[in-house]
Amino acid sequence: MSHYPLFIAMAMLLIILPGPDTALVTQNTLTHSRKGGFRTALGISTGILIHTLAAVLGISAIIVKSAVLFSIFKYAGAVYLIYLGCMSLWSTRKKGATREEAPPYKGKSGFQQGFLTNLLNPKVAVFFLTFLPQFLDGGSNTFLQLLMMGLTYGVLTFAWFLMYIYLVDRINAWMKKPSTQQWIGGVSGLVLIGFGVKLVLEKRQ
């Protein structure tokens, strides 16, 4: 794979761009410390691996070409993002009114949120079908190349979020202030809702 180094460089640039995944990891790290952020990142990376398998097996192409399937995934993903955003805003408002500590962390919730947010986003499937093929070598096994690039993208995503979670946790003293948490929780909620609305308005390409 002669284009592999270029693929890694381009993938890292795309990974660090803020999106719904970043908003979700930030929110869960602030609310539930590193454990919550870690499980969310693991869920996101698992979603990426599922998209990778779907792409190499041709399932993503079927979803993208089918208006009905694409719409189902699009609206399901949008509703879930908006739901998470509304829950974040509601939680922020409730904590602001009662000054209660965050509830004990439930291990599955962060993983589930990260996994479903990524899995139900059909734009991720479109991304894999349009981005990865640009780095294929004509003389090599296409299946193995796509699989390797998808796995690499998942690992790079997880590695980036581990560093990001560590950074957020390091400045936790300031971030844990009630006023700061309310502000960030509100912003995260609005960002998630915004991405959900954006996903609804996205057109199939």
mmCIF file with all atom_site columns, C-alpha atoms in Angstrom:
data_model
loop_
_atom_site.group_PDB
_atom_site.id
_atom_site.type_symbol
_atom_site.label_atom_id
_atom_site.label_alt_id
_atom_site.label_comp_id
_atom_site.label_asym_id
_atom_site.label_entity_id
_atom_site.label_seq_id
_atom_site.pdbx_PDB_ins_code
_atom_site.Cartn_x
_atom_site.Cartn_y
_atom_site.Cartn_z
_atom_site.occupancy
_atom_site.B_iso_or_equiv
_atom_site.pdbx_formal_charge
_atom_site.auth_seq_id
_atom_site.auth_comp_id
_atom_site.auth_asym_id
_atom_site.auth_atom_id
_atom_site.pdbx_PDB_model_num
ATOM 1   C CA . MET A 1 1   ? 0.000   0.000  0.000  1.00 0.00 ? 1   MET A CA 1
ATOM 2   C CA . SER A 1 2   ? 2.076   2.883  -1.300 1.00 0.00 ? 2   SER A CA 1
ATOM 3   C CA . HIS A 1 3   ? -0.556  5.443  -0.285 1.00 0.00 ? 3   HIS A CA 1
ATOM 4   C CA . TYR A 1 4   ? -0.795  4.210  3.304  1.00 0.00 ? 4   TYR A CA 1
ATOM 5   C CA . PRO A 1 5   ? 1.305   7.026  4.892  1.00 0.00 ? 5   PRO A CA 1
ATOM 6   C CA . LEU A 1 6   ? -0.796  9.629  3.058  1.00 0.00 ? 6   LEU A CA 1
ATOM 7   C CA . PHE A 1 7   ? -3.963  7.881  4.211  1.00 0.00 ? 7   PHE A CA 1
ATOM 8   C CA . ILE A 1 8   ? -2.809  8.036  7.856  1.00 0.00 ? 8   ILE A CA 1
ATOM 9   C CA . ALA A 1 9   ? -1.993  11.748 7.563  1.00 0.00 ? 9   ALA A CA 1
ATOM 10  C CA . MET A 1 10  ? -5.369  12.583 5.980  1.00 0.00 ? 10  MET A CA 1
ATOM 11  C CA . ALA A 1 11  ? -7.231  10.357 8.431  1.00 0.00 ? 11  ALA A CA 1
ATOM 12  C CA . MET A 1 12  ? -5.684  12.130 11.428 1.00 0.00 ? 12  MET A CA 1
ATOM 13  C CA . LEU A 1 13  ? -6.698  15.524 10.051 1.00 0.00 ? 13  LEU A CA 1
ATOM 14  C CA . LEU A 1 14  ? -10.288 14.321 9.679  1.00 0.00 ? 14  LEU A CA 1
ATOM 15  C CA . ILE A 1 15  ? -10.368 12.610 13.069 1.00 0.00 ? 15  ILE A CA 1
ATOM 16  C CA . ILE A 1 16  ? -9.340  15.686 15.048 1.00 0.00 ? 16  ILE A CA 1
ATOM 17  C CA . LEU A 1 17  ? -12.020 17.852 13.426 1.00 0.00 ? 17  LEU A CA 1
ATOM 18  C CA . PRO A 1 18  ? -14.772 18.468 16.036 1.00 0.00 ? 18  PRO A CA 1
ATOM 19  C CA . GLY A 1 19  ? -18.020 16.616 15.434 1.00 0.00 ? 19  GLY A CA 1
ATOM 20  C CA . PRO A 1 20  ? -20.793 14.825 17.339 1.00 0.00 ? 20  PRO A CA 1
ATOM 21  C CA . ASP A 1 21  ? -18.305 12.200 18.552 1.00 0.00 ? 21  ASP A CA 1
ATOM 22  C CA . THR A 1 22  ? -16.113 14.894 20.122 1.00 0.00 ? 22  THR A CA 1
ATOM 23  C CA . ALA A 1 23  ? -19.107 16.562 21.753 1.00 0.00 ? 23  ALA A CA 1
ATOM 24  C CA . LEU A 1 24  ? -20.226 13.238 23.214 1.00 0.00 ? 24  LEU A CA 1
ATOM 25  C CA . VAL A 1 25  ? -16.772 12.289 24.515 1.00 0.00 ? 25  VAL A CA 1
ATOM 26  C CA . THR A 1 26  ? -16.360 15.746 26.074 1.00 0.00 ? 26  THR A CA 1
ATOM 27  C CA . GLN A 1 27  ? -19.722 15.558 27.795 1.00 0.00 ? 27  GLN A CA 1
ATOM 28  C CA . ASN A 1 28  ? -19.228 12.046 29.189 1.00 0.00 ? 28  ASN A CA 1
ATOM 29  C CA . THR A 1 29  ? -15.647 12.765 30.316 1.00 0.00 ? 29  THR A CA 1
ATOM 30  C CA . LEU A 1 30  ? -16.771 15.835 32.232 1.00 0.00 ? 30  LEU A CA 1
ATOM 31  C CA . THR A 1 31  ? -19.767 14.087 33.729 1.00 0.00 ? 31  THR A CA 1
ATOM 32  C CA . HIS A 1 32  ? -18.254 10.678 34.480 1.00 0.00 ? 32  HIS A CA 1
ATOM 33  C CA . SER A 1 33  ? -14.476 11.312 34.369 1.00 0.00 ? 33  SER A CA 1
ATOM 34  C CA . ARG A 1 34  ? -12.050 9.244  32.299 1.00 0.00 ? 34  ARG A CA 1
ATOM 35  C CA . LYS A 1 35  ? -14.088 6.070  32.655 1.00 0.00 ? 35  LYS A CA 1
ATOM 36  C CA . GLY A 1 36  ? -17.094 7.613  30.934 1.00 0.00 ? 36  GLY A CA 1
ATOM 37  C CA . GLY A 1 37  ? -14.968 9.148  28.177 1.00 0.00 ? 37  GLY A CA 1
ATOM 38  C CA . PHE A 1 38  ? -13.046 5.909  27.658 1.00 0.00 ? 38  PHE A CA 1
ATOM 39  C CA . ARG A 1 39  ? -16.184 3.813  27.236 1.00 0.00 ? 39  ARG A CA 1
ATOM 40  C CA . THR A 1 40  ? -17.673 6.395  24.873 1.00 0.00 ? 40  THR A CA 1
ATOM 41  C CA . ALA A 1 41  ? -14.520 6.369  22.725 1.00 0.00 ? 41  ALA A CA 1
ATOM 42  C CA . LEU A 1 42  ? -14.575 2.564  22.711 1.00 0.00 ? 42  LEU A CA 1
ATOM 43  C CA . GLY A 1 43  ? -18.193 2.625  21.513 1.00 0.00 ? 43  GLY A CA 1
ATOM 44  C CA . ILE A 1 44  ? -17.326 5.091  18.745 1.00 0.00 ? 44  ILE A CA 1
ATOM 45  C CA . SER A 1 45  ? -14.383 2.971  17.595 1.00 0.00 ? 45  SER A CA 1
ATOM 46  C CA . THR A 1 46  ? -16.550 -0.154 17.620 1.00 0.00 ? 46  THR A CA 1
ATOM 47  C CA . GLY A 1 47  ? -19.078 1.651  15.430 1.00 0.00 ? 47  GLY A CA 1
ATOM 48  C CA . ILE A 1 48  ? -16.275 2.502  13.006 1.00 0.00 ? 48  ILE A CA 1
ATOM 49  C CA . LEU A 1 49  ? -15.246 -1.155 12.841 1.00 0.00 ? 49  LEU A CA 1
ATOM 50  C CA . ILE A 1 50  ? -18.841 -2.155 12.019 1.00 0.00 ? 50  ILE A CA 1
ATOM 51  C CA . HIS A 1 51  ? -18.902 0.449  9.245  1.00 0.00 ? 51  HIS A CA 1
ATOM 52  C CA . THR A 1 52  ? -15.591 -0.943 7.980  1.00 0.00 ? 52  THR A CA 1
ATOM 53  C CA . LEU A 1 53  ? -16.972 -4.469 7.748  1.00 0.00 ? 53  LEU A CA 1
ATOM 54  C CA . ALA A 1 54  ? -20.134 -3.135 6.092  1.00 0.00 ? 54  ALA A CA 1
ATOM 55  C CA . ALA A 1 55  ? -18.036 -1.273 3.524  1.00 0.00 ? 55  ALA A CA 1
ATOM 56  C CA . VAL A 1 56  ? -15.786 -4.204 2.607  1.00 0.00 ? 56  VAL A CA 1
ATOM 57  C CA . LEU A 1 57  ? -18.767 -6.563 2.401  1.00 0.00 ? 57  LEU A CA 1
ATOM 58  C CA . GLY A 1 58  ? -20.736 -4.179 0.196  1.00 0.00 ? 58  GLY A CA 1
ATOM 59  C CA . ILE A 1 59  ? -23.515 -3.559 2.718  1.00 0.00 ? 59  ILE A CA 1
ATOM 60  C CA . SER A 1 60  ? -22.771 0.167  2.933  1.00 0.00 ? 60  SER A CA 1
ATOM 61  C CA . ALA A 1 61  ? -23.132 0.497  -0.835 1.00 0.00 ? 61  ALA A CA 1
ATOM 62  C CA . ILE A 1 62  ? -26.595 -1.061 -0.621 1.00 0.00 ? 62  ILE A CA 1
ATOM 63  C CA . ILE A 1 63  ? -27.634 1.359  2.135  1.00 0.00 ? 63  ILE A CA 1
ATOM 64  C CA . VAL A 1 64  ? -26.299 4.383  0.262  1.00 0.00 ? 64  VAL A CA 1
ATOM 65  C CA . LYS A 1 65  ? -28.020 3.394  -2.992 1.00 0.00 ? 65  LYS A CA 1
ATOM 66  C CA . SER A 1 66  ? -31.340 2.627  -1.309 1.00 0.00 ? 66  SER A CA 1
ATOM 67  C CA . ALA A 1 67  ? -33.304 5.803  -0.580 1.00 0.00 ? 67  ALA A CA 1
ATOM 68  C CA . VAL A 1 68  ? -35.483 3.977  1.965  1.00 0.00 ? 68  VAL A CA 1
ATOM 69  C CA . LEU A 1 69  ? -32.616 2.391  3.927  1.00 0.00 ? 69  LEU A CA 1
ATOM 70  C CA . PHE A 1 70  ? -30.587 5.591  3.799  1.00 0.00 ? 70  PHE A CA 1
ATOM 71  C CA . SER A 1 71  ? -33.531 7.599  5.154  1.00 0.00 ? 71  SER A CA 1
ATOM 72  C CA . ILE A 1 72  ? -34.177 5.077  7.923  1.00 0.00 ? 72  ILE A CA 1
ATOM 73  C CA . PHE A 1 73  ? -30.598 5.300  9.136  1.00 0.00 ? 73  PHE A CA 1
ATOM 74  C CA . LYS A 1 74  ? -30.497 9.054  8.669  1.00 0.00 ? 74  LYS A CA 1
ATOM 75  C CA . TYR A 1 75  ? -33.613 9.809  10.686 1.00 0.00 ? 75  TYR A CA 1
ATOM 76  C CA . ALA A 1 76  ? -32.804 7.220  13.359 1.00 0.00 ? 76  ALA A CA 1
ATOM 77  C CA . GLY A 1 77  ? -29.354 8.745  13.789 1.00 0.00 ? 77  GLY A CA 1
ATOM 78  C CA . ALA A 1 78  ? -30.742 12.289 13.821 1.00 0.00 ? 78  ALA A CA 1
ATOM 79  C CA . VAL A 1 79  ? -33.404 11.438 16.408 1.00 0.00 ? 79  VAL A CA 1
ATOM 80  C CA . TYR A 1 80  ? -30.798 9.777  18.617 1.00 0.00 ? 80  TYR A CA 1
ATOM 81  C CA . LEU A 1 81  ? -28.446 12.788 18.427 1.00 0.00 ? 81  LEU A CA 1
ATOM 82  C CA . ILE A 1 82  ? -31.278 15.190 19.213 1.00 0.00 ? 82  ILE A CA 1
ATOM 83  C CA . TYR A 1 83  ? -32.364 12.932 22.090 1.00 0.00 ? 83  TYR A CA 1
ATOM 84  C CA . LEU A 1 84  ? -28.843 12.965 23.559 1.00 0.00 ? 84  LEU A CA 1
ATOM 85  C CA . GLY A 1 85  ? -28.676 16.745 23.147 1.00 0.00 ? 85  GLY A CA 1
ATOM 86  C CA . CYS A 1 86  ? -32.018 17.269 24.881 1.00 0.00 ? 86  CYS A CA 1
ATOM 87  C CA . MET A 1 87  ? -31.006 14.930 27.707 1.00 0.00 ? 87  MET A CA 1
ATOM 88  C CA . SER A 1 88  ? -27.789 16.906 28.152 1.00 0.00 ? 88  SER A CA 1
ATOM 89  C CA . LEU A 1 89  ? -29.696 20.195 28.321 1.00 0.00 ? 89  LEU A CA 1
ATOM 90  C CA . TRP A 1 90  ? -32.224 18.724 30.746 1.00 0.00 ? 90  TRP A CA 1
ATOM 91  C CA . SER A 1 91  ? -29.467 17.297 32.952 1.00 0.00 ? 91  SER A CA 1
ATOM 92  C CA . THR A 1 92  ? -27.662 20.658 32.955 1.00 0.00 ? 92  THR A CA 1
ATOM 93  C CA . ARG A 1 93  ? -30.835 22.490 33.908 1.00 0.00 ? 93  ARG A CA 1
ATOM 94  C CA . LYS A 1 94  ? -31.640 19.985 36.655 1.00 0.00 ? 94  LYS A CA 1
ATOM 95  C CA . LYS A 1 95  ? -28.157 20.161 38.151 1.00 0.00 ? 95  LYS A CA 1
ATOM 96  C CA . GLY A 1 96  ? -28.270 23.941 37.983 1.00 0.00 ? 96  GLY A CA 1
ATOM 97  C CA . ALA A 1 97  ? -31.506 23.970 39.924 1.00 0.00 ? 97  ALA A CA 1
ATOM 98  C CA . THR A 1 98  ? -30.598 21.335 42.544 1.00 0.00 ? 98  THR A CA 1
ATOM 99  C CA . ARG A 1 99  ? -26.768 21.508 42.617 1.00 0.00 ? 99  ARG A CA 1
ATOM 100 C CA . GLU A 1 100 ? -26.734 17.713 42.869 1.00 0.00 ? 100 GLU A CA 1
ATOM 101 C CA . GLU A 1 101 ? -23.734 15.622 41.958 1.00 0.00 ? 101 GLU A CA 1
ATOM 102 C CA . ALA A 1 102 ? -23.821 13.576 38.754 1.00 0.00 ? 102 ALA A CA 1
ATOM 103 C CA . PRO A 1 103 ? -25.482 10.176 39.228 1.00 0.00 ? 103 PRO A CA 1
ATOM 104 C CA . PRO A 1 104 ? -23.290 7.075  39.490 1.00 0.00 ? 104 PRO A CA 1
ATOM 105 C CA . TYR A 1 105 ? -21.932 6.070  36.097 1.00 0.00 ? 105 TYR A CA 1
ATOM 106 C CA . LYS A 1 106 ? -23.564 3.103  34.407 1.00 0.00 ? 106 LYS A CA 1
ATOM 107 C CA . GLY A 1 107 ? -20.877 1.286  32.438 1.00 0.00 ? 107 GLY A CA 1
ATOM 108 C CA . LYS A 1 108 ? -22.931 0.497  29.350 1.00 0.00 ? 108 LYS A CA 1
ATOM 109 C CA . SER A 1 109 ? -24.392 3.945  28.707 1.00 0.00 ? 109 SER A CA 1
ATOM 110 C CA . GLY A 1 110 ? -21.232 5.665  27.426 1.00 0.00 ? 110 GLY A CA 1
ATOM 111 C CA . PHE A 1 111 ? -20.324 2.748  25.168 1.00 0.00 ? 111 PHE A CA 1
ATOM 112 C CA . GLN A 1 112 ? -23.894 2.515  23.889 1.00 0.00 ? 112 GLN A CA 1
ATOM 113 C CA . GLN A 1 113 ? -24.105 6.235  23.184 1.00 0.00 ? 113 GLN A CA 1
ATOM 114 C CA . GLY A 1 114 ? -20.822 6.291  21.274 1.00 0.00 ? 114 GLY A CA 1
ATOM 115 C CA . PHE A 1 115 ? -21.672 3.112  19.371 1.00 0.00 ? 115 PHE A CA 1
ATOM 116 C CA . LEU A 1 116 ? -25.188 4.130  18.302 1.00 0.00 ? 116 LEU A CA 1
ATOM 117 C CA . THR A 1 117 ? -24.210 7.713  17.453 1.00 0.00 ? 117 THR A CA 1
ATOM 118 C CA . ASN A 1 118 ? -21.622 6.386  15.013 1.00 0.00 ? 118 ASN A CA 1
ATOM 119 C CA . LEU A 1 119 ? -23.507 3.347  13.735 1.00 0.00 ? 119 LEU A CA 1
ATOM 120 C CA . LEU A 1 120 ? -26.762 5.190  12.961 1.00 0.00 ? 120 LEU A CA 1
ATOM 121 C CA . ASN A 1 121 ? -25.034 7.932  10.974 1.00 0.00 ? 121 ASN A CA 1
ATOM 122 C CA . PRO A 1 122 ? -25.329 7.060  7.256  1.00 0.00 ? 122 PRO A CA 1
ATOM 123 C CA . LYS A 1 123 ? -22.856 9.834  6.418  1.00 0.00 ? 123 LYS A CA 1
ATOM 124 C CA . VAL A 1 124 ? -20.174 7.652  8.004  1.00 0.00 ? 124 VAL A CA 1
ATOM 125 C CA . ALA A 1 125 ? -21.051 4.897  5.521  1.00 0.00 ? 125 ALA A CA 1
ATOM 126 C CA . VAL A 1 126 ? -20.844 7.420  2.667  1.00 0.00 ? 126 VAL A CA 1
ATOM 127 C CA . PHE A 1 127 ? -17.504 8.617  4.031  1.00 0.00 ? 127 PHE A CA 1
ATOM 128 C CA . PHE A 1 128 ? -16.039 5.115  4.034  1.00 0.00 ? 128 PHE A CA 1
ATOM 129 C CA . LEU A 1 129 ? -17.253 4.467  0.488  1.00 0.00 ? 129 LEU A CA 1
ATOM 130 C CA . THR A 1 130 ? -15.809 7.716  -0.870 1.00 0.00 ? 130 THR A CA 1
ATOM 131 C CA . PHE A 1 131 ? -12.684 8.318  1.242  1.00 0.00 ? 131 PHE A CA 1
ATOM 132 C CA . LEU A 1 132 ? -11.034 4.909  1.526  1.00 0.00 ? 132 LEU A CA 1
ATOM 133 C CA . PRO A 1 133 ? -11.067 3.989  -2.205 1.00 0.00 ? 133 PRO A CA 1
ATOM 134 C CA . GLN A 1 134 ? -8.941  7.046  -2.992 1.00 0.00 ? 134 GLN A CA 1
ATOM 135 C CA . PHE A 1 135 ? -5.940  5.322  -1.377 1.00 0.00 ? 135 PHE A CA 1
ATOM 136 C CA . LEU A 1 136 ? -6.287  1.898  -3.009 1.00 0.00 ? 136 LEU A CA 1
ATOM 137 C CA . ASP A 1 137 ? -3.448  0.356  -4.989 1.00 0.00 ? 137 ASP A CA 1
ATOM 138 C CA . GLY A 1 138 ? -4.731  -1.144 -8.215 1.00 0.00 ? 138 GLY A CA 1
ATOM 139 C CA . GLY A 1 139 ? -2.521  -4.219 -8.114 1.00 0.00 ? 139 GLY A CA 1
ATOM 140 C CA . SER A 1 140 ? -3.332  -5.323 -4.572 1.00 0.00 ? 140 SER A CA 1
ATOM 141 C CA . ASN A 1 141 ? -6.237  -7.117 -2.900 1.00 0.00 ? 141 ASN A CA 1
ATOM 142 C CA . THR A 1 142 ? -9.005  -4.515 -2.545 1.00 0.00 ? 142 THR A CA 1
ATOM 143 C CA . PHE A 1 143 ? -10.762 -6.335 0.310  1.00 0.00 ? 143 PHE A CA 1
ATOM 144 C CA . LEU A 1 144 ? -7.633  -6.504 2.465  1.00 0.00 ? 144 LEU A CA 1
ATOM 145 C CA . GLN A 1 145 ? -6.693  -2.903 1.707  1.00 0.00 ? 145 GLN A CA 1
ATOM 146 C CA . LEU A 1 146 ? -10.127 -1.574 2.687  1.00 0.00 ? 146 LEU A CA 1
ATOM 147 C CA . LEU A 1 147 ? -10.140 -3.727 5.808  1.00 0.00 ? 147 LEU A CA 1
ATOM 148 C CA . MET A 1 148 ? -6.688  -2.541 6.851  1.00 0.00 ? 148 MET A CA 1
ATOM 149 C CA . MET A 1 149 ? -7.535  1.133  6.285  1.00 0.00 ? 149 MET A CA 1
ATOM 150 C CA . GLY A 1 150 ? -10.815 0.824  8.173  1.00 0.00 ? 150 GLY A CA 1
ATOM 151 C CA . LEU A 1 151 ? -9.132  -0.883 11.120 1.00 0.00 ? 151 LEU A CA 1
ATOM 152 C CA . THR A 1 152 ? -6.400  1.750  11.074 1.00 0.00 ? 152 THR A CA 1
ATOM 153 C CA . TYR A 1 153 ? -8.994  4.529  11.093 1.00 0.00 ? 153 TYR A CA 1
ATOM 154 C CA . GLY A 1 154 ? -10.712 2.940  14.090 1.00 0.00 ? 154 GLY A CA 1
ATOM 155 C CA . VAL A 1 155 ? -7.443  2.564  16.016 1.00 0.00 ? 155 VAL A CA 1
ATOM 156 C CA . LEU A 1 156 ? -6.368  6.135  15.215 1.00 0.00 ? 156 LEU A CA 1
ATOM 157 C CA . THR A 1 157 ? -9.764  7.432  16.341 1.00 0.00 ? 157 THR A CA 1
ATOM 158 C CA . PHE A 1 158 ? -9.509  5.579  19.635 1.00 0.00 ? 158 PHE A CA 1
ATOM 159 C CA . ALA A 1 159 ? -5.908  6.733  20.190 1.00 0.00 ? 159 ALA A CA 1
ATOM 160 C CA . TRP A 1 160 ? -6.856  10.362 19.506 1.00 0.00 ? 160 TRP A CA 1
ATOM 161 C CA . PHE A 1 161 ? -9.767  10.263 21.927 1.00 0.00 ? 161 PHE A CA 1
ATOM 162 C CA . LEU A 1 162 ? -7.586  8.697  24.629 1.00 0.00 ? 162 LEU A CA 1
ATOM 163 C CA . MET A 1 163 ? -5.261  11.720 24.395 1.00 0.00 ? 163 MET A CA 1
ATOM 164 C CA . TYR A 1 164 ? -8.244  14.066 24.242 1.00 0.00 ? 164 TYR A CA 1
ATOM 165 C CA . ILE A 1 165 ? -9.842  12.467 27.310 1.00 0.00 ? 165 ILE A CA 1
ATOM 166 C CA . TYR A 1 166 ? -6.563  12.782 29.205 1.00 0.00 ? 166 TYR A CA 1
ATOM 167 C CA . LEU A 1 167 ? -6.356  16.472 28.288 1.00 0.00 ? 167 LEU A CA 1
ATOM 168 C CA . VAL A 1 168 ? -9.937  17.150 29.382 1.00 0.00 ? 168 VAL A CA 1
ATOM 169 C CA . ASP A 1 169 ? -9.371  15.241 32.616 1.00 0.00 ? 169 ASP A CA 1
ATOM 170 C CA . ARG A 1 170 ? -6.142  17.171 33.336 1.00 0.00 ? 170 ARG A CA 1
ATOM 171 C CA . ILE A 1 171 ? -8.004  20.471 33.386 1.00 0.00 ? 171 ILE A CA 1
ATOM 172 C CA . ASN A 1 172 ? -10.794 18.882 35.382 1.00 0.00 ? 172 ASN A CA 1
ATOM 173 C CA . ALA A 1 173 ? -10.435 21.239 38.330 1.00 0.00 ? 173 ALA A CA 1
ATOM 174 C CA . TRP A 1 174 ? -11.661 24.149 36.230 1.00 0.00 ? 174 TRP A CA 1
ATOM 175 C CA . MET A 1 175 ? -14.017 22.005 34.177 1.00 0.00 ? 175 MET A CA 1
ATOM 176 C CA . LYS A 1 176 ? -15.653 20.552 37.298 1.00 0.00 ? 176 LYS A CA 1
ATOM 177 C CA . LYS A 1 177 ? -16.803 23.939 38.562 1.00 0.00 ? 177 LYS A CA 1
ATOM 178 C CA . PRO A 1 178 ? -20.636 23.910 38.591 1.00 0.00 ? 178 PRO A CA 1
ATOM 179 C CA . SER A 1 179 ? -20.865 27.037 36.425 1.00 0.00 ? 179 SER A CA 1
ATOM 180 C CA . THR A 1 180 ? -18.367 25.648 33.902 1.00 0.00 ? 180 THR A CA 1
ATOM 181 C CA . GLN A 1 181 ? -20.083 22.267 33.776 1.00 0.00 ? 181 GLN A CA 1
ATOM 182 C CA . GLN A 1 182 ? -23.457 23.887 33.194 1.00 0.00 ? 182 GLN A CA 1
ATOM 183 C CA . TRP A 1 183 ? -22.025 26.002 30.381 1.00 0.00 ? 183 TRP A CA 1
ATOM 184 C CA . ILE A 1 184 ? -20.228 23.087 28.702 1.00 0.00 ? 184 ILE A CA 1
ATOM 185 C CA . GLY A 1 185 ? -23.200 20.745 29.207 1.00 0.00 ? 185 GLY A CA 1
ATOM 186 C CA . GLY A 1 186 ? -25.477 23.303 27.592 1.00 0.00 ? 186 GLY A CA 1
ATOM 187 C CA . VAL A 1 187 ? -23.114 23.864 24.675 1.00 0.00 ? 187 VAL A CA 1
ATOM 188 C CA . SER A 1 188 ? -22.624 20.091 24.191 1.00 0.00 ? 188 SER A CA 1
ATOM 189 C CA . GLY A 1 189 ? -26.393 19.590 24.182 1.00 0.00 ? 189 GLY A CA 1
ATOM 190 C CA . LEU A 1 190 ? -26.915 22.324 21.602 1.00 0.00 ? 190 LEU A CA 1
ATOM 191 C CA . VAL A 1 191 ? -24.075 20.939 19.464 1.00 0.00 ? 191 VAL A CA 1
ATOM 192 C CA . LEU A 1 192 ? -25.570 17.432 19.495 1.00 0.00 ? 192 LEU A CA 1
ATOM 193 C CA . ILE A 1 193 ? -29.004 18.802 18.594 1.00 0.00 ? 193 ILE A CA 1
ATOM 194 C CA . GLY A 1 194 ? -27.393 20.887 15.843 1.00 0.00 ? 194 GLY A CA 1
ATOM 195 C CA . PHE A 1 195 ? -25.667 17.843 14.364 1.00 0.00 ? 195 PHE A CA 1
ATOM 196 C CA . GLY A 1 196 ? -28.958 15.936 14.567 1.00 0.00 ? 196 GLY A CA 1
ATOM 197 C CA . VAL A 1 197 ? -30.790 18.679 12.649 1.00 0.00 ? 197 VAL A CA 1
ATOM 198 C CA . LYS A 1 198 ? -27.918 18.862 10.149 1.00 0.00 ? 198 LYS A CA 1
ATOM 199 C CA . LEU A 1 199 ? -28.185 15.111 9.594  1.00 0.00 ? 199 LEU A CA 1
ATOM 200 C CA . VAL A 1 200 ? -31.934 15.421 8.917  1.00 0.00 ? 200 VAL A CA 1
ATOM 201 C CA . LEU A 1 201 ? -31.236 18.090 6.277  1.00 0.00 ? 201 LEU A CA 1
ATOM 202 C CA . GLU A 1 202 ? -28.437 16.107 4.607  1.00 0.00 ? 202 GLU A CA 1
ATOM 203 C CA . LYS A 1 203 ? -29.305 14.802 1.163  1.00 0.00 ? 203 LYS A CA 1
ATOM 204 C CA . ARG A 1 204 ? -28.286 11.410 -0.166 1.00 0.00 ? 204 ARG A CA 1
ATOM 205 C CA . GLN A 1 205 ? -25.393 11.720 -2.596 1.00 0.00 ? 205 GLN A CA 1
#
